[in-house]
Amino acid sequence: KKLLEESPSSIRLPFILHYEPAADMPSEENGLLECPRQLFSLELTFSSSEHYLPIEAIRIPFIAAGQIDRPDQDEDEGSGHGFPCLNKLLLRLRPRSPVPTSFGVNIAFNDSLSQMYLGHLEAFDVAFQDLFLPVRLPPVLWAPIFESLWQSLADPCWSVKVLDLERDIVKELIQTQLGTFVVPSKVQVEEEDFDFEQEEYFDRWNAADGDLHLEDEDVVVNVDMIFAILFVPPSYHLLMRFAISSRSTIVRILTDRFQLLSYLDSFFQSWSRDAATLAEKKQEK
């Protein structure tokens, strides 16, 4: 663990650097200061955080002015399409502790007359889900690893979330939000002890306006189980077990860092917003 903290795993965030010059700016000496059309020797530096190792500076030899392509513009028409007007960057971050934060970005560059410019770019955020990494082992081993950690994780911390969403919506959200981390094979752990049968009975009873004859009907409940295993650098784990019924889902969460649990409320709240969007799309179809 000490070795991992001294040389933590990296997360990588993709960015696009695009240069579109602003209108000419007023200058006391020349009346107008023309924005350069070509930038040379760009250097991007980043603010520091106690939770991350220092981010290495990014140096770009050259970038030219371009225009952002319109959605209705043909790929070959955009003057700002591709290099040298656009640079794709992959920023490497090494967390000392898994804490969402934001970083400021400074920029320095020269123009064609060797004049130097200094400035700031828009700050960027590192979200909670940006810290998720898959297990670095073949997927065939994920199930036994999940089972082992579920039973014997050091200093375990538990939490439970209830998602009042339909089965298909929950499965689609798991695929879009956690698909990379879903255990692909069967996992053998204790069964979910939530009483889905009673919940289903109450739902039917409410829908029937309290019809007591429902007591004689058998209630059949189908519960799907989905498991997700996540590595959170530098040395932590996040295990999720989803027990999914027709109208609700119980999510049991296990981790060896209790601070991670404080971010889960906002993480799953975003699922509720996404679920509303998915429901609207289904109604439109």
Tab-separated table of C-alpha atoms in Angstrom:
chain	number	residue	atom	x	y	z
A	1	LYS	CA	0.000	0.000	0.000
A	2	LYS	CA	2.887	2.368	0.784
A	3	LEU	CA	4.334	1.683	-2.673
A	4	LEU	CA	0.973	2.485	-4.296
A	5	GLU	CA	0.732	5.773	-2.419
A	6	GLU	CA	4.252	6.786	-3.479
A	7	SER	CA	3.624	5.851	-7.121
A	8	PRO	CA	-0.163	5.846	-7.545
A	9	SER	CA	-2.113	4.611	-10.523
A	10	SER	CA	-3.028	7.156	-13.147
A	11	ILE	CA	-6.336	8.292	-14.507
A	12	ARG	CA	-6.409	9.937	-17.918
A	13	LEU	CA	-8.852	12.615	-19.023
A	14	PRO	CA	-9.274	13.543	-22.717
A	15	PHE	CA	-9.376	17.202	-23.774
A	16	ILE	CA	-9.453	19.138	-27.035
A	17	LEU	CA	-7.460	22.357	-27.390
A	18	HIS	CA	-8.900	24.577	-30.126
A	19	TYR	CA	-7.724	28.091	-30.906
A	20	GLU	CA	-10.186	30.651	-32.178
A	21	PRO	CA	-8.794	34.204	-31.955
A	22	ALA	CA	-10.920	36.927	-30.452
A	23	ALA	CA	-11.601	40.249	-32.120
A	24	ASP	CA	-8.734	42.732	-32.258
A	25	MET	CA	-8.122	44.302	-28.867
A	26	PRO	CA	-7.522	48.024	-28.160
A	27	SER	CA	-3.924	49.058	-27.534
A	28	GLU	CA	-2.611	52.400	-26.212
A	29	GLU	CA	0.320	52.406	-28.648
A	30	ASN	CA	-1.127	51.164	-31.938
A	31	GLY	CA	-4.847	51.708	-31.559
A	32	LEU	CA	-5.606	48.029	-32.154
A	33	LEU	CA	-3.705	44.934	-31.063
A	34	GLU	CA	-4.215	42.178	-33.582
A	35	CYS	CA	-4.664	38.702	-32.180
A	36	PRO	CA	-2.007	36.360	-33.571
A	37	ARG	CA	-3.163	33.781	-36.085
A	38	GLN	CA	-0.380	31.341	-35.230
A	39	LEU	CA	0.867	30.350	-31.773
A	40	PHE	CA	4.247	28.772	-31.102
A	41	SER	CA	5.816	26.939	-28.147
A	42	LEU	CA	2.651	26.679	-26.102
A	43	GLU	CA	2.970	25.499	-22.530
A	44	LEU	CA	0.013	24.505	-20.346
A	45	THR	CA	0.601	24.368	-16.603
A	46	PHE	CA	-1.857	23.379	-13.914
A	47	SER	CA	-2.681	24.415	-10.369
A	48	SER	CA	-1.766	22.078	-7.534
A	49	SER	CA	-3.858	20.008	-5.147
A	50	GLU	CA	-2.863	18.241	-1.967
A	51	HIS	CA	-4.830	15.214	-3.164
A	52	TYR	CA	-2.864	14.734	-6.409
A	53	LEU	CA	0.750	14.546	-7.452
A	54	PRO	CA	1.801	17.604	-9.492
A	55	ILE	CA	0.442	17.481	-13.043
A	56	GLU	CA	3.149	17.531	-15.661
A	57	ALA	CA	3.137	20.522	-18.002
A	58	ILE	CA	1.932	19.969	-21.571
A	59	ARG	CA	3.956	21.524	-24.391
A	60	ILE	CA	2.585	21.987	-27.899
A	61	PRO	CA	4.911	23.215	-30.663
A	62	PHE	CA	2.303	24.934	-32.814
A	63	ILE	CA	-1.380	25.690	-33.192
A	64	ALA	CA	-3.127	27.873	-35.776
A	65	ALA	CA	-6.346	29.839	-35.685
A	66	GLY	CA	-9.471	28.064	-36.798
A	67	GLN	CA	-13.217	28.177	-36.520
A	68	ILE	CA	-15.318	25.697	-34.580
A	69	ASP	CA	-17.264	23.506	-36.997
A	70	ARG	CA	-21.017	23.962	-37.055
A	71	PRO	CA	-23.143	20.810	-36.552
A	72	ASP	CA	-24.547	21.216	-40.093
A	73	GLN	CA	-21.124	21.812	-41.653
A	74	ASP	CA	-19.528	19.203	-43.847
A	75	GLU	CA	-16.341	17.696	-42.415
A	76	ASP	CA	-14.209	19.033	-45.250
A	77	GLU	CA	-15.622	22.573	-45.016
A	78	GLY	CA	-14.455	23.431	-41.503
A	79	SER	CA	-11.273	25.460	-41.459
A	80	GLY	CA	-10.784	24.444	-37.823
A	81	HIS	CA	-11.017	20.708	-38.416
A	82	GLY	CA	-7.985	18.749	-37.224
A	83	PHE	CA	-4.347	19.716	-36.876
A	84	PRO	CA	-2.976	22.404	-36.758
A	85	CYS	CA	-6.157	24.128	-35.551
A	86	LEU	CA	-7.118	21.417	-33.089
A	87	ASN	CA	-5.055	19.323	-30.685
A	88	LYS	CA	-6.332	16.272	-28.819
A	89	LEU	CA	-4.776	15.956	-25.375
A	90	LEU	CA	-4.748	13.137	-22.824
A	91	LEU	CA	-4.102	14.531	-19.359
A	92	ARG	CA	-2.545	12.186	-16.808
A	93	LEU	CA	-3.616	12.575	-13.173
A	94	ARG	CA	-2.171	10.619	-10.241
A	95	PRO	CA	-4.356	10.812	-7.114
A	96	ARG	CA	-2.761	10.663	-3.691
A	97	SER	CA	-6.288	10.306	-2.303
A	98	PRO	CA	-9.511	9.861	-4.299
A	99	VAL	CA	-11.094	13.283	-3.900
A	100	PRO	CA	-13.006	15.127	-6.653
A	101	THR	CA	-11.496	18.543	-7.251
A	102	SER	CA	-10.909	21.220	-9.881
A	103	PHE	CA	-7.734	22.481	-11.513
A	104	GLY	CA	-6.864	25.858	-12.954
A	105	VAL	CA	-5.010	26.004	-16.264
A	106	ASN	CA	-2.356	28.591	-17.205
A	107	ILE	CA	-1.050	29.081	-20.732
A	108	ALA	CA	2.064	30.724	-22.168
A	109	PHE	CA	3.003	31.002	-25.857
A	110	ASN	CA	4.838	33.076	-28.474
A	111	ASP	CA	3.556	34.578	-31.705
A	112	SER	CA	5.363	34.776	-35.053
A	113	LEU	CA	7.145	37.967	-33.910
A	114	SER	CA	8.519	36.214	-30.794
A	115	GLN	CA	6.238	38.190	-28.514
A	116	MET	CA	5.267	36.265	-25.403
A	117	TYR	CA	1.713	35.962	-24.090
A	118	LEU	CA	0.461	34.723	-20.717
A	119	GLY	CA	-3.091	33.834	-19.826
A	120	HIS	CA	-5.594	31.445	-18.325
A	121	LEU	CA	-7.835	28.768	-19.782
A	122	GLU	CA	-11.081	27.476	-18.355
A	123	ALA	CA	-10.662	25.382	-15.209
A	124	PHE	CA	-11.706	21.722	-15.357
A	125	ASP	CA	-13.270	19.417	-12.787
A	126	VAL	CA	-12.334	15.885	-11.798
A	127	ALA	CA	-15.645	14.205	-10.990
A	128	PHE	CA	-16.161	11.234	-8.691
A	129	GLN	CA	-16.765	8.866	-11.600
A	130	ASP	CA	-13.557	10.045	-13.280
A	131	LEU	CA	-11.722	8.199	-10.495
A	132	PHE	CA	-13.130	4.792	-11.456
A	133	LEU	CA	-10.716	2.271	-12.936
A	134	PRO	CA	-11.352	-1.360	-13.951
A	135	VAL	CA	-9.606	-4.243	-12.253
A	136	ARG	CA	-6.307	-4.948	-13.999
A	137	LEU	CA	-6.929	-8.661	-14.354
A	138	PRO	CA	-8.689	-10.805	-16.972
A	139	PRO	CA	-12.495	-10.494	-16.648
A	140	VAL	CA	-12.755	-14.244	-16.004
A	141	LEU	CA	-11.164	-13.560	-12.585
A	142	TRP	CA	-13.474	-10.690	-11.622
A	143	ALA	CA	-16.140	-12.924	-10.048
A	144	PRO	CA	-13.806	-14.711	-7.587
A	145	ILE	CA	-12.132	-11.389	-6.766
A	146	PHE	CA	-15.534	-9.826	-6.050
A	147	GLU	CA	-16.513	-12.775	-3.847
A	148	SER	CA	-13.240	-12.622	-1.918
A	149	LEU	CA	-13.394	-8.865	-1.331
A	150	TRP	CA	-17.104	-9.005	-0.440
A	151	GLN	CA	-16.316	-11.458	2.350
A	152	SER	CA	-12.928	-10.255	3.586
A	153	LEU	CA	-12.261	-6.646	2.581
A	154	ALA	CA	-10.049	-4.887	5.142
A	155	ASP	CA	-11.877	-2.283	7.280
A	156	PRO	CA	-15.115	-2.573	5.286
A	157	CYS	CA	-17.710	0.207	5.165
A	158	TRP	CA	-21.252	-0.467	3.959
A	159	SER	CA	-24.031	1.595	2.482
A	160	VAL	CA	-27.425	0.879	0.936
A	161	LYS	CA	-29.240	2.865	-1.744
A	162	VAL	CA	-32.793	2.388	-2.998
A	163	LEU	CA	-33.573	3.296	-6.614
A	164	ASP	CA	-37.299	3.640	-7.304
A	165	LEU	CA	-36.910	3.026	-11.019
A	166	GLU	CA	-38.214	0.447	-13.451
A	167	ARG	CA	-36.119	-2.598	-14.240
A	168	ASP	CA	-35.293	-1.718	-17.865
A	169	ILE	CA	-34.297	1.829	-16.916
A	170	VAL	CA	-31.942	0.614	-14.160
A	171	LYS	CA	-30.284	-1.912	-16.465
A	172	GLU	CA	-29.741	0.718	-19.127
A	173	LEU	CA	-28.249	3.134	-16.585
A	174	ILE	CA	-25.919	0.453	-15.231
A	175	GLN	CA	-24.746	-0.232	-18.777
A	176	THR	CA	-24.097	3.433	-19.571
A	177	GLN	CA	-22.652	4.476	-16.207
A	178	LEU	CA	-20.869	1.316	-15.005
A	179	GLY	CA	-20.761	-1.006	-17.994
A	180	THR	CA	-16.967	-1.202	-18.002
A	181	PHE	CA	-16.966	-2.459	-14.413
A	182	VAL	CA	-19.777	-5.032	-14.477
A	183	VAL	CA	-18.664	-8.540	-13.531
A	184	PRO	CA	-19.336	-10.630	-16.661
A	185	SER	CA	-19.802	-14.012	-14.951
A	186	LYS	CA	-21.901	-15.379	-12.096
A	187	VAL	CA	-21.040	-14.215	-8.575
A	188	GLN	CA	-21.698	-16.425	-5.539
A	189	VAL	CA	-22.528	-14.257	-2.503
A	190	GLU	CA	-25.380	-14.225	-0.009
A	191	GLU	CA	-28.817	-13.476	-1.390
A	192	GLU	CA	-30.503	-10.091	-1.031
A	193	ASP	CA	-32.700	-10.108	2.094
A	194	PHE	CA	-34.976	-7.233	1.080
A	195	ASP	CA	-38.623	-8.385	0.932
A	196	PHE	CA	-39.435	-7.683	-2.715
A	197	GLU	CA	-42.486	-9.956	-2.473
A	198	GLN	CA	-44.108	-7.779	0.172
A	199	GLU	CA	-43.315	-4.663	-1.856
A	200	GLU	CA	-44.929	-6.196	-4.945
A	201	TYR	CA	-48.004	-7.136	-2.934
A	202	PHE	CA	-48.410	-3.599	-1.576
A	203	ASP	CA	-48.033	-2.155	-5.074
A	204	ARG	CA	-50.799	-4.418	-6.353
A	205	TRP	CA	-52.979	-3.693	-3.330
A	206	ASN	CA	-52.643	0.083	-3.827
A	207	ALA	CA	-53.346	-0.258	-7.544
A	208	ALA	CA	-56.520	-2.228	-6.744
A	209	ASP	CA	-57.685	0.369	-4.185
A	210	GLY	CA	-57.292	-1.985	-1.260
A	211	ASP	CA	-59.031	-5.041	-2.736
A	212	LEU	CA	-58.659	-7.691	-0.018
A	213	HIS	CA	-59.139	-10.550	-2.520
A	214	LEU	CA	-55.497	-10.014	-3.562
A	215	GLU	CA	-54.455	-11.887	-0.433
A	216	ASP	CA	-55.380	-15.141	-2.177
A	217	GLU	CA	-53.205	-14.426	-5.228
A	218	ASP	CA	-49.655	-15.685	-5.502
A	219	VAL	CA	-47.032	-12.998	-5.930
A	220	VAL	CA	-44.148	-13.974	-8.183
A	221	VAL	CA	-41.129	-11.706	-8.017
A	222	ASN	CA	-38.218	-11.862	-10.440
A	223	VAL	CA	-35.031	-10.281	-9.098
A	224	ASP	CA	-32.023	-9.765	-11.350
A	225	MET	CA	-28.572	-9.456	-9.808
A	226	ILE	CA	-25.797	-7.353	-11.307
A	227	PHE	CA	-22.373	-6.857	-9.705
A	228	ALA	CA	-19.810	-4.127	-10.348
A	229	ILE	CA	-16.234	-3.993	-9.098
A	230	LEU	CA	-14.225	-0.761	-9.284
A	231	PHE	CA	-10.673	0.129	-8.396
A	232	VAL	CA	-10.250	3.650	-7.028
A	233	PRO	CA	-6.649	4.899	-7.003
A	234	PRO	CA	-4.332	4.873	-5.290
A	235	SER	CA	-5.347	1.683	-3.413
A	236	TYR	CA	-9.084	1.404	-2.747
A	237	HIS	CA	-12.056	-0.627	-3.924
A	238	LEU	CA	-15.736	-0.024	-4.506
A	239	LEU	CA	-18.072	-2.999	-4.825
A	240	MET	CA	-21.738	-2.655	-5.856
A	241	ARG	CA	-24.443	-5.300	-5.834
A	242	PHE	CA	-27.677	-4.408	-7.637
A	243	ALA	CA	-30.819	-6.415	-6.781
A	244	ILE	CA	-33.303	-5.324	-9.459
A	245	SER	CA	-37.042	-5.966	-9.318
A	246	SER	CA	-39.756	-4.645	-11.616
A	247	ARG	CA	-40.188	-1.327	-9.793
A	248	SER	CA	-37.246	-0.860	-7.410
A	249	THR	CA	-33.581	-1.697	-6.965
A	250	ILE	CA	-31.543	-2.253	-3.811
A	251	VAL	CA	-27.892	-1.279	-4.212
A	252	ARG	CA	-25.544	-2.576	-1.537
A	253	ILE	CA	-22.139	-0.905	-1.586
A	254	LEU	CA	-18.929	-2.021	0.069
A	255	THR	CA	-15.659	-0.085	0.192
A	256	ASP	CA	-12.430	0.085	2.179
A	257	ARG	CA	-12.488	3.905	2.263
A	258	PHE	CA	-15.517	5.324	4.062
A	259	GLN	CA	-15.092	8.811	2.524
A	260	LEU	CA	-16.115	7.406	-0.870
A	261	LEU	CA	-19.629	6.770	0.439
A	262	SER	CA	-20.248	10.514	0.806
A	263	TYR	CA	-20.084	10.957	-2.990
A	264	LEU	CA	-22.632	8.267	-3.810
A	265	ASP	CA	-25.739	10.347	-3.091
A	266	SER	CA	-24.960	12.827	-5.854
A	267	PHE	CA	-23.762	9.991	-8.106
A	268	PHE	CA	-27.101	8.176	-7.912
A	269	GLN	CA	-29.106	11.403	-7.969
A	270	SER	CA	-27.777	11.921	-11.472
A	271	TRP	CA	-29.305	8.533	-12.329
A	272	SER	CA	-32.744	9.872	-11.440
A	273	ARG	CA	-32.271	12.761	-13.871
A	274	ASP	CA	-31.008	10.397	-16.577
A	275	ALA	CA	-33.944	8.059	-15.920
A	276	ALA	CA	-36.397	10.895	-16.549
A	277	THR	CA	-34.676	11.612	-19.867
A	278	LEU	CA	-34.791	7.940	-20.874
A	279	ALA	CA	-38.482	7.711	-19.955
A	280	GLU	CA	-39.249	10.753	-22.133
A	281	LYS	CA	-37.406	9.213	-25.083
A	282	LYS	CA	-39.364	5.970	-24.720
A	283	GLN	CA	-42.641	7.877	-24.682
A	284	GLU	CA	-41.648	9.709	-27.878
A	285	LYS	CA	-41.040	6.372	-29.603
